[in-house]
Coordinates of C-alpha atoms (C1' of nucleotides) in Angstrom, one line a residue:
Chain A
M299 CA 0.0 0.0 0.0
E300 CA 1.1 3.5 -0.8
E301 CA 2.1 5.7 2.1
K302 CA -0.3 8.6 2.4
N303 CA 0.8 11.7 0.5
T304 CA 3.4 13.4 2.6
E305 CA 2.1 16.9 3.2
K306 CA 4.5 19.8 3.6
R307 CA 3.4 20.3 7.2
L308 CA 6.4 19.7 9.3
D309 CA 6.3 18.7 12.9
F310 CA 8.5 20.7 15.3
I311 CA 11.3 18.2 15.1
R312 CA 11.4 18.1 11.3
E313 CA 11.2 21.8 11.3
K314 CA 14.1 22.1 13.7
I315 CA 16.2 19.7 11.6
T316 CA 15.3 21.6 8.4
N317 CA 16.5 24.8 10.1
E318 CA 19.7 23.2 11.3
L319 CA 20.4 22.0 7.8
A320 CA 19.8 25.5 6.5
S321 CA 22.4 26.9 9.0
N322 CA 24.8 24.1 8.1
K323 CA 24.9 22.8 11.7
N324 CA 27.3 19.8 12.0
G325 CA 28.3 20.5 8.4
G326 CA 25.0 19.1 7.2
K327 CA 25.5 15.8 8.9
L328 CA 22.4 14.0 10.3
L329 CA 22.7 10.8 12.3
F330 CA 19.8 9.6 14.5
R331 CA 19.5 6.6 16.8
F332 CA 16.9 4.3 18.1
P333 CA 18.0 3.1 21.6
P334 CA 15.8 0.3 23.0
E335 CA 16.7 -1.5 26.1
P336 CA 16.5 -5.2 25.3
N337 CA 14.3 -6.0 28.3
G338 CA 11.0 -6.6 26.6
Y339 CA 9.3 -6.6 23.2
L340 CA 8.6 -3.4 21.3
H341 CA 5.1 -2.0 21.4
I342 CA 3.1 0.5 19.3
G343 CA 4.6 3.3 21.3
H344 CA 8.0 2.3 20.1
A345 CA 6.6 2.1 16.6
K346 CA 6.0 5.8 16.8
S347 CA 9.6 6.4 17.8
I348 CA 10.9 4.0 15.1
C349 CA 8.8 5.7 12.4
L350 CA 10.2 9.0 13.5
N351 CA 13.9 8.1 13.9
F352 CA 14.2 5.7 10.9
G353 CA 11.7 7.8 8.9
L354 CA 13.9 10.8 9.3
S355 CA 16.9 9.1 7.8
Q356 CA 14.8 8.1 4.8
E357 CA 13.5 11.7 4.4
F358 CA 16.7 13.5 4.6
E359 CA 19.4 12.9 2.0
G360 CA 22.5 11.3 3.4
A361 CA 21.1 10.9 6.9
G362 CA 21.3 7.6 8.9
T363 CA 19.8 6.0 11.9
N364 CA 21.7 3.7 14.3
L365 CA 20.1 0.9 16.2
R366 CA 21.7 0.8 19.6
F367 CA 20.8 -1.6 22.3
D368 CA 21.0 0.1 25.6
D369 CA 22.2 -2.9 27.5
T370 CA 23.5 -1.5 30.8
N371 CA 21.5 -3.6 33.1
P372 CA 22.2 -7.4 32.9
A373 CA 19.6 -8.2 35.5
K374 CA 16.8 -7.5 33.1
E375 CA 18.2 -7.9 29.6
D376 CA 18.2 -10.8 27.3
Q377 CA 19.3 -11.9 23.8
E378 CA 15.7 -13.0 23.1
Y379 CA 14.7 -9.4 23.3
V380 CA 17.6 -8.3 21.1
D381 CA 16.4 -10.7 18.4
S382 CA 12.7 -9.7 18.6
I383 CA 13.6 -6.0 18.4
K384 CA 15.6 -6.4 15.3
R385 CA 12.9 -8.4 13.7
D386 CA 10.2 -5.9 14.6
I387 CA 12.1 -3.0 13.2
E388 CA 12.8 -4.8 9.9
W389 CA 9.3 -5.9 9.7
L390 CA 8.1 -2.3 10.0
G391 CA 10.2 -1.7 6.9
F392 CA 13.3 0.1 8.3
N393 CA 17.0 -0.4 8.1
W394 CA 19.6 0.7 10.5
E395 CA 23.0 2.1 9.7
G396 CA 25.7 -0.6 9.6
E397 CA 25.7 -3.2 12.3
P398 CA 23.5 -2.9 15.4
K399 CA 25.3 -1.1 18.1
F400 CA 25.4 -1.9 21.8
T401 CA 26.1 0.4 24.7
S402 CA 28.1 -2.5 26.1
D403 CA 30.6 -1.9 23.3
Y404 CA 31.5 1.3 25.0
F405 CA 32.0 0.1 28.5
D406 CA 35.8 0.5 28.3
Q407 CA 35.5 4.1 27.0
L408 CA 32.9 4.9 29.6
Y409 CA 35.1 3.5 32.3
D410 CA 38.1 5.6 31.2
W411 CA 35.9 8.7 31.2
A412 CA 34.7 8.0 34.7
V413 CA 38.3 7.8 35.8
K414 CA 39.0 11.1 34.1
L415 CA 36.1 12.6 36.0
I416 CA 37.4 11.2 39.3
K417 CA 40.9 12.7 38.5
E418 CA 39.3 16.1 37.9
G419 CA 37.5 15.9 41.2
K420 CA 34.1 15.6 39.5
A421 CA 33.1 12.1 40.7
Y422 CA 33.4 10.2 43.9
V423 CA 32.7 6.8 45.4
D424 CA 29.9 6.7 47.9
D425 CA 29.9 3.9 50.5
Q426 CA 26.4 4.5 51.8
A427 CA 23.4 2.3 51.6
A428 CA 20.8 3.0 49.0
D429 CA 18.2 4.2 51.4
V430 CA 20.6 6.6 53.1
I431 CA 21.6 8.0 49.8
A432 CA 17.9 8.4 48.9
S433 CA 17.1 10.2 52.0
Q434 CA 20.0 12.7 51.3
K435 CA 18.6 13.4 47.9
G436 CA 15.9 15.6 49.3
T437 CA 12.6 16.0 47.6
P438 CA 11.5 18.0 44.5
T439 CA 10.8 20.9 46.8
T440 CA 13.6 20.6 49.4
P441 CA 17.3 20.5 48.7
G442 CA 19.4 17.4 49.4
T443 CA 22.5 17.2 51.6
N444 CA 26.0 16.2 50.8
S445 CA 27.2 12.7 51.3
P446 CA 30.0 12.4 54.0
F447 CA 32.1 10.7 51.3
R448 CA 31.8 13.5 48.9
E449 CA 35.1 15.0 49.7
R450 CA 37.2 11.9 49.5
S451 CA 40.6 12.3 47.9
V452 CA 41.2 11.6 44.3
E453 CA 43.6 8.8 45.2
E454 CA 41.1 7.1 47.5
N455 CA 38.3 7.4 44.9
L456 CA 40.5 6.0 42.2
E457 CA 41.5 3.1 44.4
L458 CA 37.9 2.4 45.5
F459 CA 36.5 2.7 41.9
E460 CA 39.1 0.2 40.7
G461 CA 38.2 -2.0 43.6
M462 CA 34.6 -1.9 42.4
K463 CA 35.6 -2.9 39.0
E464 CA 37.8 -5.7 40.3
G465 CA 34.8 -7.1 42.2
K466 CA 36.2 -6.5 45.6
F467 CA 33.0 -5.1 47.0
E468 CA 29.5 -6.5 47.4
E469 CA 26.6 -5.6 45.2
G470 CA 25.0 -2.4 46.6
S471 CA 27.9 -1.5 48.9
R472 CA 29.3 1.3 46.8
V473 CA 28.4 3.5 43.8
L474 CA 30.3 6.1 41.8
R475 CA 28.5 9.4 41.7
A476 CA 29.1 12.6 39.8
K477 CA 29.9 15.6 42.0
I478 CA 27.5 18.3 40.9
D479 CA 25.1 20.0 43.3
M480 CA 23.0 18.4 46.0
A481 CA 20.8 21.5 46.2
N482 CA 20.0 21.8 42.6
P483 CA 16.3 22.3 41.9
N484 CA 16.6 19.7 39.2
M485 CA 16.9 16.4 41.1
H486 CA 18.8 14.8 38.3
L487 CA 21.7 17.1 39.1
R488 CA 22.0 16.1 42.7
D489 CA 25.1 14.0 42.4
P490 CA 23.7 11.3 40.1
F491 CA 25.0 7.7 40.0
L492 CA 27.4 6.8 37.3
Y493 CA 28.1 3.2 38.2
R494 CA 26.6 0.5 40.5
I495 CA 27.9 -3.0 41.2
I496 CA 25.9 -5.8 39.6
K497 CA 27.5 -9.2 39.8
K498 CA 25.6 -10.8 37.0
A499 CA 26.7 -12.1 33.7
H500 CA 25.9 -9.8 30.8
H501 CA 24.3 -11.2 27.7
R502 CA 27.2 -9.9 25.6
T503 CA 30.2 -9.1 27.9
G504 CA 29.7 -12.1 30.1
D505 CA 31.7 -11.8 33.4
K506 CA 34.0 -9.1 32.3
W507 CA 32.3 -6.4 34.3
C508 CA 30.7 -6.3 37.7
I509 CA 30.1 -2.5 37.5
Y510 CA 27.6 -1.2 35.0
P511 CA 26.9 2.4 33.9
M512 CA 23.6 4.0 34.7
Y513 CA 21.4 5.3 31.9
D514 CA 22.3 9.0 32.2
W515 CA 26.0 8.3 32.2
A516 CA 25.9 5.8 29.3
H517 CA 23.3 7.3 27.0
G518 CA 24.6 10.7 26.1
Q519 CA 28.2 9.5 25.9
S520 CA 27.1 6.7 23.6
D521 CA 25.4 9.3 21.4
Y522 CA 28.6 11.2 21.4
I523 CA 30.8 8.2 20.6
E524 CA 28.6 7.3 17.6
G525 CA 28.5 10.9 16.4
I526 CA 24.8 11.2 16.7
T527 CA 23.6 14.7 15.8
N528 CA 20.0 14.5 17.1
S529 CA 19.1 12.4 20.0
L530 CA 15.3 12.1 20.1
C531 CA 13.5 10.8 23.1
T532 CA 10.2 11.1 25.0
T533 CA 9.3 13.9 27.3
E534 CA 9.9 12.1 30.5
F535 CA 13.6 12.6 29.8
E536 CA 13.3 16.3 29.4
V537 CA 14.4 16.9 33.0
H538 CA 17.5 14.7 32.2
R539 CA 18.7 17.1 29.5
P540 CA 20.7 19.4 31.8
L541 CA 22.6 16.3 33.0
Y542 CA 23.0 15.0 29.4
D543 CA 24.6 18.4 28.6
W544 CA 26.6 18.5 31.8
F545 CA 28.4 15.3 31.0
L546 CA 29.1 16.5 27.4
D547 CA 30.4 19.8 28.9
Q548 CA 33.0 17.8 30.9
L549 CA 34.0 15.3 28.1
A550 CA 33.1 16.4 24.7
D551 CA 35.8 17.5 22.3
A552 CA 35.0 20.9 20.8
D553 CA 35.7 19.8 17.2
K554 CA 33.6 16.7 17.4
T555 CA 29.9 16.4 16.8
R556 CA 28.0 17.3 19.9
P557 CA 24.6 15.5 20.1
E558 CA 21.6 17.4 21.1
Q559 CA 18.6 15.9 22.8
T560 CA 15.1 16.8 21.8
E561 CA 12.0 15.4 23.4
F562 CA 8.5 14.5 22.0
S563 CA 5.5 13.1 23.7
R564 CA 5.1 9.4 24.0
L565 CA 2.1 7.6 22.5
N566 CA -0.8 6.5 24.7
L567 CA -3.6 4.3 23.4
N568 CA -6.9 4.0 25.2
Y569 CA -8.1 0.6 26.4
T570 CA -4.7 -0.8 26.8
V571 CA -1.5 -0.5 28.8
M572 CA 1.8 0.6 27.3
S573 CA 4.4 0.1 30.0
K574 CA 6.9 -2.7 29.4
R575 CA 6.7 -3.7 33.0
K576 CA 3.0 -4.2 32.8
L577 CA 3.2 -6.0 29.5
L578 CA 5.8 -8.3 31.0
Q579 CA 3.5 -9.0 33.9
L580 CA 0.7 -10.0 31.5
V581 CA 3.1 -12.4 29.8
E582 CA 4.6 -13.8 33.0
E583 CA 1.3 -14.3 34.7
G584 CA -0.2 -16.0 31.7
V585 CA -2.9 -13.5 31.3
V586 CA -2.1 -13.5 27.6
N587 CA -0.4 -16.2 25.5
G588 CA 3.0 -14.5 25.2
W589 CA 4.4 -11.2 23.9
D590 CA 2.9 -11.8 20.5
D591 CA -0.6 -12.5 21.7
P592 CA -2.9 -10.7 19.2
R593 CA -4.5 -8.7 22.1
M594 CA -1.2 -7.2 23.1
P595 CA -0.2 -3.7 21.8
T596 CA 3.2 -5.1 21.0
I597 CA 4.4 -4.9 17.4
S598 CA 4.6 -8.7 17.4
G599 CA 1.1 -8.9 18.8
L600 CA -0.2 -6.5 16.1
R601 CA 1.6 -8.5 13.5
R602 CA -0.1 -11.7 14.6
R603 CA -3.4 -9.9 14.9
G604 CA -3.1 -9.0 11.2
Y605 CA -1.9 -5.5 11.2
T606 CA 0.4 -4.6 8.3
P607 CA 3.6 -2.6 8.4
A608 CA 2.1 0.1 6.2
S609 CA -0.9 0.4 8.4
I610 CA 1.3 1.0 11.4
R611 CA 3.4 3.5 9.5
N612 CA 0.3 5.4 8.4
F613 CA -1.0 5.3 11.9
A614 CA 2.2 6.8 13.2
K615 CA 1.9 9.5 10.6
T616 CA -1.6 10.5 11.5
V617 CA -0.8 10.6 15.2
G618 CA 2.1 13.0 14.5
I619 CA 4.9 14.4 16.7
T620 CA 4.3 17.0 19.3
K621 CA 5.2 17.6 23.0
R622 CA 1.7 17.5 24.4
D623 CA 0.1 14.6 26.3
N624 CA -2.1 12.5 24.2
I625 CA -4.4 9.5 24.4
I626 CA -5.1 8.1 21.0
D627 CA -8.4 6.5 20.4
V628 CA -8.1 3.0 19.1
S629 CA -10.5 3.9 16.3
L630 CA -7.5 5.6 14.7
L631 CA -5.5 2.4 14.7
E632 CA -8.5 0.4 13.4
Y633 CA -9.0 2.9 10.6
A634 CA -5.4 2.5 9.6
I635 CA -5.7 -1.2 9.2
R636 CA -9.1 -1.2 7.5
E637 CA -7.9 1.4 5.0
D638 CA -4.9 -0.8 4.0
L639 CA -6.7 -4.2 4.0
N640 CA -9.7 -2.9 2.1
K641 CA -7.4 -2.3 -0.8
T642 CA -5.2 -5.3 -0.5
A643 CA -7.0 -8.2 1.3
P644 CA -8.6 -10.9 -1.0
R645 CA -12.3 -11.4 -0.3
V646 CA -13.3 -14.9 0.6
M647 CA -16.4 -16.5 2.1
A648 CA -16.3 -18.0 5.5
V649 CA -19.2 -18.9 7.8
L650 CA -18.3 -18.4 11.4
D651 CA -21.5 -19.7 13.0
P652 CA -22.9 -22.1 10.4
I653 CA -26.4 -23.3 9.9
K654 CA -27.4 -25.7 7.1
L655 CA -29.3 -24.2 4.2
V656 CA -31.0 -26.7 1.7
I657 CA -32.1 -25.6 -1.7
D658 CA -35.1 -27.8 -2.3
N659 CA -35.3 -27.4 -6.1
Y660 CA -31.6 -27.8 -6.7
E661 CA -30.4 -31.0 -8.2
E662 CA -29.0 -33.6 -5.8
G663 CA -25.3 -34.3 -6.1
K664 CA -24.6 -31.5 -8.6
T665 CA -21.7 -29.1 -8.2
E666 CA -21.4 -25.8 -10.0
W667 CA -18.2 -23.8 -10.0
L668 CA -19.0 -20.1 -9.8
E669 CA -16.8 -17.2 -10.5
A670 CA -16.0 -14.9 -7.6
E671 CA -14.2 -11.7 -7.7
N672 CA -11.1 -11.6 -5.4
N673 CA -11.2 -7.9 -4.6
P674 CA -13.5 -5.3 -6.1
E675 CA -11.0 -2.6 -4.9
D676 CA -8.2 -4.1 -7.0
E677 CA -8.7 -4.6 -10.7
N678 CA -5.7 -6.8 -11.0
S679 CA -6.7 -9.2 -8.3
G680 CA -8.6 -11.5 -10.7
S681 CA -11.2 -14.1 -9.7
R682 CA -11.5 -17.6 -8.5
Q683 CA -14.0 -20.4 -8.7
V684 CA -16.1 -21.4 -5.7
P685 CA -18.2 -24.6 -5.5
F686 CA -22.0 -24.4 -5.2
S687 CA -24.3 -27.2 -4.4
K688 CA -27.7 -28.2 -3.0
E689 CA -26.6 -28.0 0.7
L690 CA -24.9 -24.9 1.9
Y691 CA -23.9 -23.3 5.2
I692 CA -24.9 -19.7 6.0
E693 CA -24.4 -17.5 9.0
R694 CA -27.0 -18.4 11.7
E695 CA -27.6 -14.7 12.4
D696 CA -28.5 -14.2 8.7
F697 CA -31.9 -16.0 9.1
K698 CA -35.0 -15.1 11.0
E699 CA -38.3 -16.8 10.4
S700 CA -39.9 -13.4 10.2
A701 CA -38.5 -9.9 10.7
N702 CA -39.3 -6.3 10.1
R703 CA -38.5 -4.5 6.9
K704 CA -35.1 -3.4 8.1
F705 CA -33.8 -6.9 8.3
F706 CA -32.2 -7.3 4.8
R707 CA -31.5 -11.0 5.3
L708 CA -33.2 -14.3 4.8
T709 CA -36.8 -14.8 6.1
I710 CA -39.6 -17.1 5.1
G711 CA -41.1 -15.9 1.9
K712 CA -38.5 -13.3 1.1
E713 CA -35.7 -13.2 -1.5
V714 CA -32.1 -12.6 -0.9
R715 CA -29.0 -12.9 -3.1
L716 CA -26.4 -15.5 -2.3
K717 CA -23.1 -13.7 -3.1
N718 CA -21.7 -14.7 -6.5
A719 CA -24.6 -17.2 -6.9
Y720 CA -28.3 -17.3 -7.1
I721 CA -31.3 -15.5 -5.7
I722 CA -33.1 -17.7 -3.2
K723 CA -36.4 -17.5 -1.3
G724 CA -36.9 -18.7 2.2
E725 CA -39.5 -21.5 2.4
S726 CA -39.4 -23.2 5.8
C727 CA -37.2 -24.2 8.6
V728 CA -36.7 -27.3 10.8
K729 CA -36.4 -27.1 14.6
D730 CA -35.4 -29.4 17.3
E731 CA -37.5 -30.2 20.3
D732 CA -36.2 -27.0 22.1
G733 CA -37.3 -24.9 19.2
N734 CA -33.8 -24.2 17.9
I735 CA -33.6 -23.9 14.2
T736 CA -31.4 -26.7 12.8
E737 CA -32.0 -26.4 9.1
I738 CA -33.4 -23.9 6.7
H739 CA -35.1 -24.7 3.4
C740 CA -35.3 -22.5 0.4
T741 CA -35.8 -22.5 -3.3
Y742 CA -33.6 -20.8 -5.9
D743 CA -34.3 -19.1 -9.2
P744 CA -32.1 -21.0 -11.8
L745 CA -32.1 -18.0 -14.1
S746 CA -30.7 -15.5 -11.5
R747 CA -27.1 -16.6 -11.5
S748 CA -24.7 -13.8 -10.8
G749 CA -23.1 -12.4 -13.9
S750 CA -25.3 -14.4 -16.3
G751 CA -26.8 -11.2 -17.7
T752 CA -30.4 -12.5 -17.6
E753 CA -33.3 -10.2 -16.5
E754 CA -33.7 -12.4 -13.5
S755 CA -30.1 -11.9 -12.4
K756 CA -30.5 -8.2 -12.6
R757 CA -33.4 -8.2 -10.2
K758 CA -32.9 -6.0 -7.2
V759 CA -32.9 -7.8 -3.9
K760 CA -32.2 -6.0 -0.7
G761 CA -29.9 -8.5 1.0
T762 CA -26.8 -10.5 0.0
L763 CA -25.5 -13.3 2.1
H764 CA -22.2 -15.1 2.1
W765 CA -22.3 -18.9 2.1
V766 CA -20.1 -22.0 1.6
S767 CA -21.0 -25.3 0.1
A768 CA -21.5 -27.9 2.8
E769 CA -19.8 -30.7 0.8
H770 CA -16.7 -28.6 -0.1
A771 CA -16.4 -26.5 3.0
V772 CA -13.2 -26.7 5.1
D773 CA -13.3 -26.6 8.9
A774 CA -11.5 -23.9 10.6
K775 CA -10.9 -22.5 14.1
V776 CA -11.3 -18.7 14.5
N777 CA -10.0 -16.5 17.3
L778 CA -12.2 -13.5 17.8
Y779 CA -10.5 -10.7 19.7
D780 CA -11.9 -7.8 21.7
R781 CA -10.1 -5.1 23.6
L782 CA -7.9 -6.5 26.4
F783 CA -9.3 -4.0 28.9
S784 CA -12.8 -2.9 29.4
D785 CA -11.7 0.5 30.8
E786 CA -10.4 3.3 28.7
A787 CA -7.5 4.0 31.1
P788 CA -6.8 0.7 32.9
D789 CA -3.6 1.9 34.5
S790 CA -4.5 5.3 35.8
R791 CA -7.8 4.7 37.7
K792 CA -7.7 5.7 41.4
D793 CA -9.9 4.4 44.2
P794 CA -12.1 7.4 45.1
E795 CA -11.7 6.6 48.8
T796 CA -8.0 5.7 49.2
K797 CA -6.7 7.6 46.2
E798 CA -4.6 4.6 45.5
V799 CA -4.1 3.6 41.9
I800 CA -6.2 0.5 41.2
D801 CA -4.4 -2.5 39.8
F802 CA -4.7 -2.4 36.1
K803 CA -5.6 -6.1 35.9
T804 CA -8.9 -5.3 37.6
F805 CA -10.0 -4.0 34.3
L806 CA -9.1 -7.0 32.2
N807 CA -11.9 -7.8 29.7
P808 CA -12.9 -11.4 30.4
E809 CA -14.2 -11.7 26.9
S810 CA -11.1 -10.4 25.1
L811 CA -10.6 -13.8 23.4
Q812 CA -13.4 -15.9 22.0
V813 CA -12.4 -19.1 20.2
I814 CA -14.9 -20.6 17.8
E815 CA -14.4 -24.1 16.4
G816 CA -16.3 -25.6 13.5
C817 CA -16.3 -22.6 11.3
K818 CA -16.8 -23.4 7.6
V819 CA -14.6 -21.7 5.1
E820 CA -14.3 -22.0 1.3
P821 CA -11.9 -24.6 0.0
S822 CA -9.6 -22.1 -1.7
L823 CA -8.3 -21.0 1.7
K824 CA -6.4 -24.3 2.1
D825 CA -3.7 -23.1 -0.3
N826 CA -2.6 -20.1 1.7
K827 CA 0.2 -19.5 4.0
A828 CA 0.5 -18.2 7.5
G829 CA 0.4 -14.4 7.7
D830 CA -1.9 -14.0 4.7
N831 CA -4.6 -11.4 5.2
F832 CA -8.2 -11.9 4.1
Q833 CA -11.5 -10.2 4.2
F834 CA -14.2 -12.7 5.2
Q835 CA -16.9 -11.1 3.3
R836 CA -19.4 -9.2 5.5
M837 CA -17.5 -10.4 8.6
G838 CA -14.2 -8.5 8.8
Y839 CA -10.5 -8.9 8.2
F840 CA -8.8 -12.1 9.3
I841 CA -5.2 -13.5 9.1
L842 CA -4.0 -17.0 8.8
D843 CA -2.3 -17.7 12.1
Q844 CA 1.3 -18.9 12.3
D845 CA 0.2 -22.1 14.0
S846 CA -2.3 -22.9 11.3
T847 CA -1.8 -26.1 9.2
P848 CA -3.8 -27.2 6.1
E849 CA -5.5 -29.8 8.3
N850 CA -6.2 -27.5 11.2
M851 CA -6.7 -24.0 9.9
I852 CA -6.6 -21.2 12.4
F853 CA -7.6 -17.6 11.7
N854 CA -7.3 -14.5 13.8
K855 CA -9.7 -11.7 13.5
T856 CA -7.9 -8.5 12.9
V857 CA -10.8 -6.1 13.0
G858 CA -14.4 -6.1 11.9
L859 CA -15.8 -4.2 8.9
R860 CA -17.5 -1.0 9.7
D861 CA -21.0 -2.0 10.6
S862 CA -23.6 0.7 10.4
W863 CA -26.4 -1.8 10.9
A864 CA -25.1 -3.4 14.1
K865 CA -24.7 0.1 15.5
K866 CA -28.4 0.8 15.2
N867 CA -29.5 -2.5 16.6
Chain B
rU178 C1' 6.1 24.8 48.2
rG179 C1' 11.0 23.5 43.6
rU180 C1' 12.6 22.6 38.3
rC181 C1' 11.1 21.5 33.4
rC182 C1' 7.2 20.9 29.8
rG183 C1' 2.3 21.4 27.9
rA184 C1' -2.9 23.4 26.9
rU185 C1' -6.9 24.3 19.6
rG186 C1' -14.2 20.3 18.3
rG187 C1' -15.3 13.7 21.5
rU188 C1' -9.9 12.0 19.7
rG189 C1' -5.3 13.2 17.1
rU190 C1' -3.0 16.9 14.3
rA191 C1' -2.8 21.8 11.4
rA192 C1' -3.2 27.1 10.8
rU193 C1' 2.2 29.7 5.1
rU194 C1' 5.3 32.5 11.7
rG195 C1' 0.1 38.6 13.5
rG196 C1' -4.9 38.3 8.7
rC197 C1' -12.0 34.5 7.7
rA198 C1' -9.6 28.3 13.0
rA199 C1' -8.4 23.7 8.6
rC200 C1' -7.5 18.2 8.0
rA201 C1' -8.1 13.0 9.6
rC202 C1' -10.7 9.7 12.8
rG203 C1' -15.4 9.3 15.2
rU204 C1' -20.8 10.8 15.0
rC205 C1' -25.2 11.9 12.0
rU206 C1' -28.0 12.4 6.9
rG207 C1' -28.6 11.0 1.9
rA208 C1' -26.9 8.6 -2.8
rU209 C1' -24.6 4.3 -5.0
rU210 C1' -23.7 -0.9 -4.1
rU211 C1' -24.3 -8.6 -5.6
rU212 C1' -20.2 -7.1 1.2
rG213 C1' -25.6 -3.2 6.0
rG214 C1' -18.1 -3.0 3.4
rU215 C1' -16.0 0.4 -0.2
rU216 C1' -17.1 5.0 -2.8
rC217 C1' -19.6 9.7 -3.3
rA218 C1' -22.4 14.1 -1.5
rG219 C1' -23.6 16.6 2.8
rA220 C1' -24.3 17.9 8.2
rA221 C1' -23.5 18.7 13.3
rG222 C1' -19.6 19.7 16.5
rA223 C1' -14.2 24.2 18.9
rG224 C1' -14.1 30.4 18.6
rU225 C1' -8.4 28.2 20.5
rC226 C1' -7.8 27.1 29.4
rC227 C1' -8.8 32.0 32.1
rA228 C1' -7.9 37.4 32.8
rG229 C1' -5.5 41.5 31.3
rG230 C1' -2.1 43.9 27.7
rU231 C1' 0.4 45.1 22.7
rU232 C1' -1.9 45.7 17.8
rC233 C1' -6.2 48.2 12.7
rG234 C1' -6.1 42.9 13.7
rA235 C1' -3.9 37.6 18.5
rG236 C1' -4.8 30.5 18.5
rA237 C1' 0.0 32.7 17.7
rC238 C1' 3.4 38.1 20.9
rC239 C1' 3.8 40.1 26.5
rU240 C1' 2.2 39.7 31.9
rG241 C1' -0.3 37.2 35.6
rG242 C1' -3.2 33.1 36.8
rU243 C1' -5.7 28.1 36.2
rC244 C1' -5.4 23.1 34.9
rG245 C1' -2.6 18.8 33.2
rG246 C1' 2.1 16.0 32.8
rA247 C1' 7.3 14.7 34.0
rC248 C1' 11.2 14.5 37.9
rA249 C1' 12.9 12.2 44.6
rA250 C1' 14.9 3.4 41.1
rC251 C1' 22.1 1.1 42.8
rC252 C1' 15.5 1.1 36.0
rA253 C1' 15.7 3.0 31.1

RNA sequence: UGUCCGAUGGUGUAAUUGGCAACACGUCUGAUUUUGGUUCAGAAGAGUCCAGGUUCGAGACCUGGUCGGACAACCA
């Protein structure tokens, strides 16, 4: 699918970059970076950032975007996440500059710089316990107090820091801190941590290190090492920027590229949660079936749900880039996928809740192969043959014995069109002892075949039903999905009494997954492969699941068609 | 009683940098339709958080408020 026409409207970041280019900042060089921590799967919020950072390098001539794994915390990170992140970025249609980068590649340089800061009296080893240090930090409205270890000699600091590196001290017993200003109104400048001791094997550096750099120390310096020009991140890092700049002030070479951090607001979607911690919780507690559960807002979940890369890119585009808080309505996401799939997904017939329909005046044992258009929105999509016979399945909800004039479907005595086939008239129905309808009987008009050109075929009937030949139908399992949470803002509701935030899992939608077996689909579907998107005519968009086999077909519902009838009823 | 950031229809985003508040989603009509889909035509819905000020003219600039968000992890 084509990307929507790029309008000339520039968001504030693109405008800023355009201006920088005009003033020849950094000699016209542009290098961006996408810096995920490999501690979870990427979600739709990351997709926004990916589309920004990698999109920028596609839009500006000669620009590039690095992929850098911010792997400074071996306690949480894992190779599995590295792999999934690479896969998701590529699936979205983006390429990074050269090989993927890792913050852990810079551990030696970072260590050397830390030593330099110590030698200049700008960093010190603090021996206090975490809670003591925390209490000395002060609060946002009250200044902190200096650590008693703040004025240690350079020699002692050097020796202790080396000891930390050598593994001579216990985890949590010492940290290296920058010596800035414990009374600074910006809390991030109150002697922030540079290093802590973590005696865990790192997924890349193994046992080489037992001290690991903190985010603030590692991030900006990694940008600097790579020669990043524009370091784009979300607004919660805005208050970190003075610290980002402080480090560069101490270390950066005047004739090297100095990166600049710019913040934009993160994406929020209603009816879901977007924090990696909470998503991990859903996975670990088995609330969902893994990171790629189609109900998850993860990129892998959306992929398995049937979303396409183009739809997500277009979604990111309509959502835009600003600094203000936002909560995107899921209808925007759903629109993006419908718009794409409407143009690209082949139409097929599938009956989700089948009931037998017998055509009394149709010849026993006869099969006709009727032509069916693959996609009326795509002239080049061609057509296929679908089998028609005396006994069919139709959707149970498409029949009522009698109904008012607004019911455009099958009733006794009224005519409807069977899509791509004949006009039929409801005659009678069979019920079991409980009064449930078990079989419907009808008659057909042999002269009304679709596309035959006869007067009878041109007759206007109000309703058209999808169907599938009972003899030729293939069984399938279908997963129907609804929103994972029944509340718009599951992670920010507060108890009116206690003012405590209510656990987000309270709002889980118990009906978010409905599995239906015994669906009947047209035989042509057997030839398709996992990941293929379809429109089940009149029902919605579906994707062949990765676990599907020709013998046990499984479809996932991506999204329903717009349904102006259901809305009124 | 801090620092930083933000505020435009229900939602998201614009407004050529001071000149009739526009676009998309959503909602509602109607037309078309062998998908109650698509498409097409149209409608309703904000006077731009508030109060002052500058100006012929302010969503935009200035001042002061109000409201919302971020920040006190040996997380990122």
